[in-house]
Coordinates of C-alpha atoms in Angstrom, one line a residue:
Chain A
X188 CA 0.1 -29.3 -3.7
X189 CA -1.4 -25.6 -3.7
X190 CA -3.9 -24.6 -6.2
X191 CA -4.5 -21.9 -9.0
X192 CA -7.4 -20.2 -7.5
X193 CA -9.0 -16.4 -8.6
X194 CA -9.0 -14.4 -4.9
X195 CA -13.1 -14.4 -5.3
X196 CA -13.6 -17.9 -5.7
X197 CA -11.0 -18.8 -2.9
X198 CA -12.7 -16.2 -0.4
X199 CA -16.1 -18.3 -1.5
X200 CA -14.8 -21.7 -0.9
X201 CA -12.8 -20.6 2.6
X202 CA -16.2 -19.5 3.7
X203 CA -17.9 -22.8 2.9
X204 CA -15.0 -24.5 4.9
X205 CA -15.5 -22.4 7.4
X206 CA -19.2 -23.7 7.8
X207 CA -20.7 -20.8 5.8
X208 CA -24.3 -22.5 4.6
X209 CA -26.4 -19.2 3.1
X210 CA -25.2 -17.0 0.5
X211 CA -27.6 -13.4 -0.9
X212 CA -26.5 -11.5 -2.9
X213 CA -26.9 -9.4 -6.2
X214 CA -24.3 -9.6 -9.4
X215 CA -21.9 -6.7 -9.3
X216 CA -18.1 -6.3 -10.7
X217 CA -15.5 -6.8 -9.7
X218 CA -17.0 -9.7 -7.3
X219 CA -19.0 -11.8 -9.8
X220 CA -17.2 -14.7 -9.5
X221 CA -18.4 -14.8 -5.8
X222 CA -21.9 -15.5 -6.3
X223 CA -21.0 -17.4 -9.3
X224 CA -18.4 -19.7 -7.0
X225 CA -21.5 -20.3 -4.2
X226 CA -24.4 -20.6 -7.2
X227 CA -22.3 -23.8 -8.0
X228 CA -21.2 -25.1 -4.3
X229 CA -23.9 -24.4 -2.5
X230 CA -26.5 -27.3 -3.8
X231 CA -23.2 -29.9 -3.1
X232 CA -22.5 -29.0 0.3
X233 CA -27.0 -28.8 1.1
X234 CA -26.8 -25.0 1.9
X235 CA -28.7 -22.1 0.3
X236 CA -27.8 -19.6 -2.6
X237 CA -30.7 -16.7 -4.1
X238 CA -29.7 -13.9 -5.9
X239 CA -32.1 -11.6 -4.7
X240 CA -33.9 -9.2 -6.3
X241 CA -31.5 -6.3 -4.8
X242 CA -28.5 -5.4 -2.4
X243 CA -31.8 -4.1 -0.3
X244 CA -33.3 -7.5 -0.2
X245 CA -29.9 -9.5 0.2
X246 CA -28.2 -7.6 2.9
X247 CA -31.6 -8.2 4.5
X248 CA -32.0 -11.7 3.8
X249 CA -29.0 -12.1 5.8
X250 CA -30.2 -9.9 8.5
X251 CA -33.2 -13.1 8.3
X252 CA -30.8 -15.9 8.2
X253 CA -28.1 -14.7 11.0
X254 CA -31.4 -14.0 13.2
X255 CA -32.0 -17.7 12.7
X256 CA -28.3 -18.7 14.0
X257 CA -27.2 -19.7 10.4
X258 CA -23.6 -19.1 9.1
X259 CA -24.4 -16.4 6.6
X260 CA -22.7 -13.8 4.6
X261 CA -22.9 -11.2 0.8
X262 CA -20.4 -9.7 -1.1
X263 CA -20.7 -6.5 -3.0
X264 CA -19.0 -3.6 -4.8
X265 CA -19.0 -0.1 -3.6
X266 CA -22.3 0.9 -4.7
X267 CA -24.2 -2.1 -4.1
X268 CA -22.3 -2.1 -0.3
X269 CA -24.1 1.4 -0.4
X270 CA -27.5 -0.1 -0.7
X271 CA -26.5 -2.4 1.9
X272 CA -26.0 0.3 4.5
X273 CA -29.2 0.3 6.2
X274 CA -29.3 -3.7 6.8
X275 CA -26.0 -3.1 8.0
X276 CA -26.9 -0.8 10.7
X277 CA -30.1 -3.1 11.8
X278 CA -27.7 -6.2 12.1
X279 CA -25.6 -4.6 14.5
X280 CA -28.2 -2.9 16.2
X281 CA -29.5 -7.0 16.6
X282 CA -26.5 -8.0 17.2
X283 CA -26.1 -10.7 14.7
X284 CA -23.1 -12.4 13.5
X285 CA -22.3 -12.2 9.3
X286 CA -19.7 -11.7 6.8
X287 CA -19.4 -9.3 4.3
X288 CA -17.5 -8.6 1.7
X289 CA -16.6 -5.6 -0.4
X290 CA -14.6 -5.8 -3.8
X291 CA -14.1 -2.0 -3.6
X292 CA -14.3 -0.2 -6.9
X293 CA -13.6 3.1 -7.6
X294 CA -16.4 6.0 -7.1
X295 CA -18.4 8.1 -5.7
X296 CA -21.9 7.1 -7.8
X297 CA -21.5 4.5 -10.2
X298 CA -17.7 4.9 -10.8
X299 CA -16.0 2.5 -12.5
X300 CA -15.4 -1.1 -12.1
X301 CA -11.2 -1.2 -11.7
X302 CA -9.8 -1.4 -8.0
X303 CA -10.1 1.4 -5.5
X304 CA -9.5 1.7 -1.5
X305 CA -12.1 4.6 -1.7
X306 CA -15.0 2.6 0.9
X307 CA -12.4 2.8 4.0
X308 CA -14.4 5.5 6.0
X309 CA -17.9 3.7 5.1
X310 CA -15.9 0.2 5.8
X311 CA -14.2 1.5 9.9
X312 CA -16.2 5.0 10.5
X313 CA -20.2 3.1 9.9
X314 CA -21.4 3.7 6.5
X315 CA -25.2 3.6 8.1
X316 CA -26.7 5.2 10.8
X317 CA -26.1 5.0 14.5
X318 CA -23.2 4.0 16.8
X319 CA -21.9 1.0 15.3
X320 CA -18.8 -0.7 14.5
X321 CA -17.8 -3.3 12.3
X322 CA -15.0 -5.7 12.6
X323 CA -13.2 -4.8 9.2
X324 CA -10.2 -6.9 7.6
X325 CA -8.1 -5.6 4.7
X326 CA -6.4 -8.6 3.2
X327 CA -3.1 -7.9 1.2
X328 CA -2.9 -11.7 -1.1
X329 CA -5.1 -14.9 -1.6
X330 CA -4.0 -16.8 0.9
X331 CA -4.4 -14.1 3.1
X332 CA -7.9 -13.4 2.3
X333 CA -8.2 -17.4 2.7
X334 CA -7.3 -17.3 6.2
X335 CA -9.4 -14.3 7.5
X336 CA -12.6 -15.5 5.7
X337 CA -12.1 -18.9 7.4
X338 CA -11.6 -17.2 11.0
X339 CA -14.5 -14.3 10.1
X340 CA -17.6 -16.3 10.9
X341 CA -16.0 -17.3 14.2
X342 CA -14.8 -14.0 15.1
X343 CA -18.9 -12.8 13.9
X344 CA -20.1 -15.5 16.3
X345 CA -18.1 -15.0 19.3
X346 CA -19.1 -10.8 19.2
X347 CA -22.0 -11.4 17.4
X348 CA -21.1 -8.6 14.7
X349 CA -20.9 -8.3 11.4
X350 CA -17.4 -9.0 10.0
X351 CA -16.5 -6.9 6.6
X352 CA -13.6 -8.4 4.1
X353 CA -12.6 -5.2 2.6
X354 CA -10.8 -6.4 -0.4
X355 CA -10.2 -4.5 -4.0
X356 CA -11.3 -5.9 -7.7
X357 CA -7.3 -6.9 -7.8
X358 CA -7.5 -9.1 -4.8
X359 CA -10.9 -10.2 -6.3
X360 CA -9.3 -11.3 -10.1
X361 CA -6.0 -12.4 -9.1
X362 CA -4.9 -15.7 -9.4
X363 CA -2.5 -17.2 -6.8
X364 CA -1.5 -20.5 -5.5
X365 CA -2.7 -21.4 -2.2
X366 CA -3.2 -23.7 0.1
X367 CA -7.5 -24.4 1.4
X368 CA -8.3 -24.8 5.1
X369 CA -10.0 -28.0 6.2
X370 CA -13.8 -28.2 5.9
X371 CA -15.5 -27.7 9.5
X372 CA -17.9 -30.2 10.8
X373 CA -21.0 -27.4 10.9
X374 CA -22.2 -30.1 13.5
X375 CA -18.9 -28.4 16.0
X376 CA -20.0 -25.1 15.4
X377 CA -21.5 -24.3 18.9
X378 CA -25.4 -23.7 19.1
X379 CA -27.0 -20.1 19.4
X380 CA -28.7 -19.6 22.4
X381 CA -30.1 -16.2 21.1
X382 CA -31.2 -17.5 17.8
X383 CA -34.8 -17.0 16.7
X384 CA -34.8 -20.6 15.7
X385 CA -38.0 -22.1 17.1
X386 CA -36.4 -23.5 20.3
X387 CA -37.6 -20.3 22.9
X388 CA -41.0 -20.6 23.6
X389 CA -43.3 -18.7 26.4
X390 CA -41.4 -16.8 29.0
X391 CA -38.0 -17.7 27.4
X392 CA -39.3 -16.9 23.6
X393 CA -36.3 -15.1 21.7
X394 CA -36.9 -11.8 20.1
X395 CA -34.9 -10.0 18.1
X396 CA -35.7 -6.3 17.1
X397 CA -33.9 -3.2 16.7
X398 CA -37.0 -0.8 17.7
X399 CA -35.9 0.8 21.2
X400 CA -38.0 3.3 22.3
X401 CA -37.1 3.4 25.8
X402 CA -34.1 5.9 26.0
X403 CA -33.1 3.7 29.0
X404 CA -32.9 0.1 27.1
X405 CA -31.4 2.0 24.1
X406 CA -28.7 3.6 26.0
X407 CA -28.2 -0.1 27.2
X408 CA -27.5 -1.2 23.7
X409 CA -25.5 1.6 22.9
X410 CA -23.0 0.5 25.9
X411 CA -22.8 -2.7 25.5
X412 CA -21.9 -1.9 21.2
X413 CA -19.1 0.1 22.8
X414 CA -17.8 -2.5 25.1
X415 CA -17.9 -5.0 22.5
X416 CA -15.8 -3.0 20.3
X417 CA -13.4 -2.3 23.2
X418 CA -12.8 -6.2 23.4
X419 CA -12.0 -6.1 19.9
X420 CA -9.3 -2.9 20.3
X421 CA -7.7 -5.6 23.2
X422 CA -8.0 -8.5 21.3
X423 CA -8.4 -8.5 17.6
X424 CA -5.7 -5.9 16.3
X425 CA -3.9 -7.6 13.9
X426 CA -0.8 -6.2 11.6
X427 CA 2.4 -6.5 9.8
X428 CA 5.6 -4.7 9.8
X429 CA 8.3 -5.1 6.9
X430 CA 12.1 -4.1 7.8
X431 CA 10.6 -0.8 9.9
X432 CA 13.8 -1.5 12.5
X433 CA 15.5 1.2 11.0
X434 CA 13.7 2.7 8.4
X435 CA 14.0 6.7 8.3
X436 CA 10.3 6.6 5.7
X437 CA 7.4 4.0 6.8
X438 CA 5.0 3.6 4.5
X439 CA 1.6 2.5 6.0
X440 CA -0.4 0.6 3.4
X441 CA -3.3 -2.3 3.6
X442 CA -4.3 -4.3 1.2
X443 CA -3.4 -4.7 -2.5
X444 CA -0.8 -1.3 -1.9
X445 CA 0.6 -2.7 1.0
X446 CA 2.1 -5.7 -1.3
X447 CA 3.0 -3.2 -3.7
X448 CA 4.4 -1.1 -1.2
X449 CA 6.8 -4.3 0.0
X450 CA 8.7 -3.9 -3.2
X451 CA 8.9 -0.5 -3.0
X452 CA 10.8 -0.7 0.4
X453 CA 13.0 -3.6 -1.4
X454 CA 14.4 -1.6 -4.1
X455 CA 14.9 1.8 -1.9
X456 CA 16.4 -0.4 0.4
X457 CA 19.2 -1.2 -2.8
X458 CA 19.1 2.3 -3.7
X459 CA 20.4 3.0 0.0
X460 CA 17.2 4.3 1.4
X461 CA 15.8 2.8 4.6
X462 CA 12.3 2.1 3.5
X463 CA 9.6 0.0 6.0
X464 CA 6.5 -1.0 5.9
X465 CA 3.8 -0.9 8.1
X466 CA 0.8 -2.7 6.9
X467 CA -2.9 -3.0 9.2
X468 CA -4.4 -5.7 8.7
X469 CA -7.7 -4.9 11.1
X470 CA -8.7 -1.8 9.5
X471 CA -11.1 -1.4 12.6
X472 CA -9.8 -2.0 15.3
X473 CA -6.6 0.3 13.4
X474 CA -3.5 -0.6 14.8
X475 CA -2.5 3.1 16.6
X476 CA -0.7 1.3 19.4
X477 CA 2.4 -0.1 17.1
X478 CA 2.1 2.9 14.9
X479 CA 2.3 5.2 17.7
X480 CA 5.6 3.2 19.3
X481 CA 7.1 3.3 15.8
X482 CA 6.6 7.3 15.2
X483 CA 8.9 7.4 19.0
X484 CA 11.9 5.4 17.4
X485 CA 14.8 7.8 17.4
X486 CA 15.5 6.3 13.4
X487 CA 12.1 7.3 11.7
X488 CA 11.5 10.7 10.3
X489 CA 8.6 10.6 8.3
X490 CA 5.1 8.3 7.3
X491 CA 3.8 8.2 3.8
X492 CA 0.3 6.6 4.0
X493 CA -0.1 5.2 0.6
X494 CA -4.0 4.5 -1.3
X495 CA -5.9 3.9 -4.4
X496 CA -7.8 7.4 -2.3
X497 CA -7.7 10.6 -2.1
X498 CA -6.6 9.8 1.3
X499 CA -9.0 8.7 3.9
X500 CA -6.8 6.0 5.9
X501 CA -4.4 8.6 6.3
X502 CA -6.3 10.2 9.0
X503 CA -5.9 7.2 11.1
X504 CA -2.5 7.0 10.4
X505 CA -2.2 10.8 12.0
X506 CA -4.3 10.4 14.7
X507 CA -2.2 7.1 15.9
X508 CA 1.0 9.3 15.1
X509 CA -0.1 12.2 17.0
X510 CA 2.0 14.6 15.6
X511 CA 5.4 12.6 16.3
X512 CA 6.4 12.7 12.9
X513 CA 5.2 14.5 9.8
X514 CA 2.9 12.2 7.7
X515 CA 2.6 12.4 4.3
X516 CA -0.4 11.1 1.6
X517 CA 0.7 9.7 -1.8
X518 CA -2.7 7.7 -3.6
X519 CA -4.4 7.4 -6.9
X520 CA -7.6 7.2 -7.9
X521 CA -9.8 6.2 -11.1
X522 CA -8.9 2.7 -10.6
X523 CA -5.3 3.2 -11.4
X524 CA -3.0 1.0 -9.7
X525 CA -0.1 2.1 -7.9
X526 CA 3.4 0.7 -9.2
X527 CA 6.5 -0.4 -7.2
X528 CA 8.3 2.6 -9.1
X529 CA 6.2 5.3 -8.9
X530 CA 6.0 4.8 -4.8
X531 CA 9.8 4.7 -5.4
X532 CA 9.8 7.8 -8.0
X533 CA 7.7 9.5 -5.3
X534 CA 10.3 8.8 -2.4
X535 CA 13.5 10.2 -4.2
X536 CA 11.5 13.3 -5.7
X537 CA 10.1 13.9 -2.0
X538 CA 13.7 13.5 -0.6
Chain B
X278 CA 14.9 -15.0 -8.6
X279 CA 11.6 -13.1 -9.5
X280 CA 10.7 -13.4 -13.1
X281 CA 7.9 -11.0 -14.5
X282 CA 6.2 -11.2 -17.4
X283 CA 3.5 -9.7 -19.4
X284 CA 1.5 -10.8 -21.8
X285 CA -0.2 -8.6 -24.3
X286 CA -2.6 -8.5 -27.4
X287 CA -6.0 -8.7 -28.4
X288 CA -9.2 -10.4 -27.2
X289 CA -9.7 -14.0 -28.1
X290 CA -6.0 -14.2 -28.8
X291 CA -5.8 -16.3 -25.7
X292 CA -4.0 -13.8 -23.7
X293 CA -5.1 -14.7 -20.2
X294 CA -5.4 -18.3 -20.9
X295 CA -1.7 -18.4 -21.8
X296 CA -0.8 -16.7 -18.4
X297 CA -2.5 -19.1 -16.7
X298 CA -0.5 -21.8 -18.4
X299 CA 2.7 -19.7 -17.0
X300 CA 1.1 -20.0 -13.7
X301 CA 0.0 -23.6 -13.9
X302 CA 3.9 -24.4 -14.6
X303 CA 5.2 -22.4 -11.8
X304 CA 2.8 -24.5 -9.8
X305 CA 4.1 -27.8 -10.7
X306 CA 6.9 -26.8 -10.4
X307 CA 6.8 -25.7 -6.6
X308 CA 7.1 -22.0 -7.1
X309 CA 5.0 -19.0 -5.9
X310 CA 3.4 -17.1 -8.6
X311 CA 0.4 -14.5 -9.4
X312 CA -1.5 -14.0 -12.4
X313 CA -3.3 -10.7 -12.3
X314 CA -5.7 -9.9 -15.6
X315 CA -6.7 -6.6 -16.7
X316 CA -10.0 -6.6 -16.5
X317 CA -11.2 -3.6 -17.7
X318 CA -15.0 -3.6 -19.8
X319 CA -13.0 -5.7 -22.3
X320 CA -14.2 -8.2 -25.2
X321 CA -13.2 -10.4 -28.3
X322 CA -10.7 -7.8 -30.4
X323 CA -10.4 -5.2 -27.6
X324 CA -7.1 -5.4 -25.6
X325 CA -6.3 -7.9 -23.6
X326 CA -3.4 -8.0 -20.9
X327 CA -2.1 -9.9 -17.6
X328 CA 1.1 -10.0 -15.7
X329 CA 2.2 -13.2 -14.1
X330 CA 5.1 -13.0 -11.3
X331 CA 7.4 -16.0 -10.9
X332 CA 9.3 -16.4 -7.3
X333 CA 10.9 -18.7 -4.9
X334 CA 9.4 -16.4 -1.8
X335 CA 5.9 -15.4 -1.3
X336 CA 5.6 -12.3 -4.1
X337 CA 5.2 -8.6 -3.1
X338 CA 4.0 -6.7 -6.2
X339 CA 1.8 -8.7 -8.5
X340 CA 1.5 -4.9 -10.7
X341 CA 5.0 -5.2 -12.8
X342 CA 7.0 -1.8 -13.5
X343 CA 9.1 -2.8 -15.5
X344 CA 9.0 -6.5 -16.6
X345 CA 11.6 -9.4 -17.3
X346 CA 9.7 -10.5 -19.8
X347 CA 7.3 -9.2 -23.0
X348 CA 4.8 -11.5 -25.0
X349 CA 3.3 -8.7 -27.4
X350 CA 0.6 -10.9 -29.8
X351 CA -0.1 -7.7 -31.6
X352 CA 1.0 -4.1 -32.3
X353 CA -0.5 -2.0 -30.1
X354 CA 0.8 -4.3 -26.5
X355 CA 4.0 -3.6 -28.3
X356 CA 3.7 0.3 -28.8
X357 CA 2.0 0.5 -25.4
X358 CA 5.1 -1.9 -23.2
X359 CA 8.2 -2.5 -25.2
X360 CA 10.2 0.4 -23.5
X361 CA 9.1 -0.7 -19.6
X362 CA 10.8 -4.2 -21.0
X363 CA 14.0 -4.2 -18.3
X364 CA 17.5 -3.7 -19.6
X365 CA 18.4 -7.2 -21.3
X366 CA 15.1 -8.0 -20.8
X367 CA 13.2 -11.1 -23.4
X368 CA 10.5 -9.6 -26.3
X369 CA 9.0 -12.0 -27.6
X370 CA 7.4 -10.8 -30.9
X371 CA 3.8 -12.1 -33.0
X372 CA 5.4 -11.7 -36.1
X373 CA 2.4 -13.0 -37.5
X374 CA 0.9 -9.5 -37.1
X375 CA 3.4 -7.1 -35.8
X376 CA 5.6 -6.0 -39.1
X377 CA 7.6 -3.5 -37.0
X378 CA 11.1 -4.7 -35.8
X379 CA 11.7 -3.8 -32.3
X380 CA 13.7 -0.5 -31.4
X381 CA 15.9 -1.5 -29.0
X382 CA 18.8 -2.6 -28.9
X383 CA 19.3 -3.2 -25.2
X384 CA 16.7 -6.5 -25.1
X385 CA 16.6 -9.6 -26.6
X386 CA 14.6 -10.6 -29.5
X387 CA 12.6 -13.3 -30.7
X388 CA 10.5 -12.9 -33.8
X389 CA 7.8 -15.6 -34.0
X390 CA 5.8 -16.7 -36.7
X391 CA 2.9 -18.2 -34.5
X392 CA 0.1 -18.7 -37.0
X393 CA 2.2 -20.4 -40.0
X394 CA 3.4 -22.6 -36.6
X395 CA 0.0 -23.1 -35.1
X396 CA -1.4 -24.1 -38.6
X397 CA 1.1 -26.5 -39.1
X398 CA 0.8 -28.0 -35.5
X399 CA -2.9 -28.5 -37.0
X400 CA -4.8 -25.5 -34.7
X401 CA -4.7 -21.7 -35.6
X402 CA -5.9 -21.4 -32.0
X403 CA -3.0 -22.8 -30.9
X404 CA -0.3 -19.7 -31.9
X405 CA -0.8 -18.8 -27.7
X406 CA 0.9 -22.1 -27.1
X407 CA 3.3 -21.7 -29.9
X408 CA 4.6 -18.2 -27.4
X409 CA 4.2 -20.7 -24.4
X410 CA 6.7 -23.3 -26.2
X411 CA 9.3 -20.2 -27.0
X412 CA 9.2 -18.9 -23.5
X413 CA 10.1 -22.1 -22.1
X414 CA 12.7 -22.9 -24.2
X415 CA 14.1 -19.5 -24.4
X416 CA 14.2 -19.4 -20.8
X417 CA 14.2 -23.1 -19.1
X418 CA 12.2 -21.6 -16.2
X419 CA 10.2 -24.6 -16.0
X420 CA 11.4 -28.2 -17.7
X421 CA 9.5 -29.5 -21.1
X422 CA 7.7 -32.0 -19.0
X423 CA 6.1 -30.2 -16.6
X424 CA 4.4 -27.8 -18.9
X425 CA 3.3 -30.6 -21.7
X426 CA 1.6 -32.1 -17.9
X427 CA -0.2 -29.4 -17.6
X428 CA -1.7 -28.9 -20.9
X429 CA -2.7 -32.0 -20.8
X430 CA -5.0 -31.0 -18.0
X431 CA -5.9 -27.4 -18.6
X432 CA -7.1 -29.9 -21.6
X433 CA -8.6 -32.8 -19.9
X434 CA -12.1 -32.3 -20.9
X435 CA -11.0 -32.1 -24.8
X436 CA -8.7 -34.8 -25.0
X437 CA -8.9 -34.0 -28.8
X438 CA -7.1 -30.6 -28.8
X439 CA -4.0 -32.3 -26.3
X440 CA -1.9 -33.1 -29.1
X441 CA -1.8 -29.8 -31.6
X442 CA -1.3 -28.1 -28.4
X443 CA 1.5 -30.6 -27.3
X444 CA 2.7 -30.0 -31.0
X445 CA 2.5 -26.4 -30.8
X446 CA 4.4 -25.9 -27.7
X447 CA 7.2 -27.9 -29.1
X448 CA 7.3 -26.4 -32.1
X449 CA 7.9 -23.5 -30.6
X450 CA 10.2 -24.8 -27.6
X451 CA 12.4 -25.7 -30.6
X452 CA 12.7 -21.7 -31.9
X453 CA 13.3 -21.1 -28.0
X454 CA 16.4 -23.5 -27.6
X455 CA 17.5 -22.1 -31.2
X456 CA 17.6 -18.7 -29.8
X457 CA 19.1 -19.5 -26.4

């Protein structure tokens, strides 16, 4: 049978199954129940939970324990993912494998604490310094968010990245029914040859440092960052597309909007209106292939990205486009959610 | 079918626990369902609401426009959702504390008296279940059974409070057939 689970305690316990054994963080809404869930599971399953002092020390705490080839990861919300930026930017620079997660809330500053998609640029464009990417999911339900977390520590591993969850306080307080992935054997998880763990010693000792002084060993780094996030334009775009055979207005949505945006194309659909959805699902890598194939079908005439922005995905959205078709923004902001109606309200008064 | 509904009142009025029950039963009984809370900087006597979504298929929207459904526990849920309740829609009114009759006539109505109910069942705290009891007979959505299961184990650890509650939801299962 499924179980009644709250998105932030389901995202914990996928990580655990996934082999996830070290947990940092520092309390922030709307993620709470995250460190709450690990504070708790942790001690049963023998792995390690502190609530550090700050984001600072967390975010580089992991930075410590990914060195060391542990499964590690944080979660955050907007500001504290703020703090985090600098760790961030040394973890890819070491290339080290993590998981992060960002309960976006609304802001800039302090903000508020209700759901917001305002983080996407820090999330896809590098919120720290330097030429770096992260591999960044934007789950749309539980389940959803389930699955990712338990394939995000493998996907960290194999490009030895850091992999962001970027979720929203709704996906982090609603309840659904899902169904848990199997607990992994940690014993199957395959060894780290490049981890600082003790096992390197004399001439093959392990170091890991993001000082590069040499412009010709830094210039090294930088290309082989770039060819790592050219595998994961080839392999790791992942998205979904809702009754876009035909639509004439796609809406291109991610996350909590996008599932609100489903119902949206459902009742234009019974108003007569051919309504589609085309929902990312790897923020970075962004989908522009499929997007860019659907703004050449003969049958749709216009894109409406849709977020709880000002409109920052959007640009994506026209630079996959590429001027094919006229894209429009519809969002809101505060930490007011969207409705199904006034996406629909917006539509027919657009028309 | 989708069914949405939205539960509304105060703090401490067991608001969210009671869409969890909703959810619970949708559970047992092999449906898909979401419970989303507001969760604004909220306490005991501030307002309190969540909206739970009821499906056969995976759901869409777990935000509700306009729902199927309207548990108002006290005034201002009512002032502030009555008229996004859908044509024909249920109301299901805390008479208790709401004096106002409801100003439509396009919706169905059900005044209940939860706290002279929950008393008798033998628990004020109990008037949430008393809705719970109304819903489901008002609406068979999910069978007597299944939802006297499950507060037997949203209960489990205080096996003392299992039979007010059990009494409660009959109590007010009874009003709900009444008014079917």
């Amino acid at each position: 049978m499924k179980v009644l689970m709250k998105g932030n305690e389901a995202i914990a316990e996928a990580a655990v199954r996934a082999g996830c054994r070290a947990f940092f963080g520092y309390p922030i809404t709307p993620q709470n129940e995250i460190p709450e869930y690990f504070s708790r599971r942790m001690p049963e399953v023998g792995g390690v939970f502190v609530q550090a002092e700050s984001e600072v020390s967390a975010i580089n705490m992991v930075y410590g324990a990914a060195g060391s080839g542990a499964r590690v990861m944080t979660s955050s919300s907007s500001p504290g993912i703020s703090l985090k930026q600098e760790g961030i930017s040394y973890i890819c620079a070491a290339e080290l494998p993590c998981v992060i997660v960002n309960m976006v809330r609304g802001g800039p500053g302090l903000g508020g604490i209700l759901p917001a998609q305002s983080d996407y640029f820090q999330a896809v464009k590098g919120g720290g310094h330097g030429d770096y990417r992260m591999l960044v999911y934007g789950p749309s339900t539980v389940q959803e968010a389930v699955d990712i977390m338990y394939e995000a520590f493998d996907k960290a591993d194999k490009y030895r990245i850091p992999v962001m969850i970027l979720g929203d306080g709704v996906l982090g307080q609603i309840m659904e029914a899902i169904e848990l992935p199997e607990m992994v054997d940690i014993q199957t998880i395959p060894k780290k040859e490049w981890a600082t763990d003790g096992t390197g010693v004399g001439e093959s000792r392990r170091v890991i440092n993001t000082l590069k002084i040499k412009p010709e060993v830094l210039e090294e780094v930088n290309n082989r960052l770039a060819d790592k996030y050219k595998s994961l334009s080839k392999h790791e775009v992942r998205y979904e597309q809702y009754r876009t055979e035909d639509a004439e207005i796609i809406f291109v949505a991610y996350g909590t909007v996008a599932r609100i945006s489903k119902s949206a194309v459902d009742t234009l659909r019974d108003k007569g209106i051919k309504a589609g959805l085309f929902r990312p699902i790897t923020l970075y890598p962004f989908p522009s292939d499929p997007l860019l194939s659907l703004s050449k079908l003969r049958s749709s005439k216009k894109f409406l990205a849709i977020e709880l922005s000002m409109g920052q995905m959007v640009e994506d959205v026209r630079l996959a486009v590429n001027g094919n078709k006229p894209v429009d923004f519809f969002g809101k902001v505060g930490g007011i959610i969207i409705t199904p109606d006034d996406i629909v309200n917006y539509v027919i008064k657009e028309k | 079918m989708d069914k949405s509904i939205i539960i509304a009142g105060f703090g401490g009025q067991g608001i969210l626990s009671l869409g969890q029950m909703i959810a619970y039963g949708a559970i047992h009984s092999n449906k898909e369902v979401s419970w989303l809370p507001s969760y604004g900087p909220e306490m005991r006597g501030g307002t309190s609401n969540c909206s739970v979504v009821i499906s056969e298929k995976p759901i869409a929207s777990p935000v509700i426009s306009s729902p199927d459904c309207l548990i108002a526990m006290n005034k201002p849920s009512m002032t502030k959702f009555l008229y996004s309740v859908k044509k024909g829609g249920l109301v299901l009114v805390n008479q208790s504390i709401i004096n106002d009759e409801v100003a439509r006539d396009d919706v169905d109505v059900i005044y209940v008296d939860t706290s002279n109910i929950a008393e008798e069942a033998g628990n004020l705290k109990t008037a949430n279940i008393v809705m719970l009891g109304v819903l489901v007979g008002k609406t068979n959505i999910f069978t007597k059974e299944s939802i006297e299961n499950v507060i037997g184990e949203v209960f489990a650890t205080k096996p003392k409070v299992i039979p007010c509650n059990i009494t409660a939801f009959n109590m007010g299962y009874e009003i709900g057939v009444k008014n079917r």
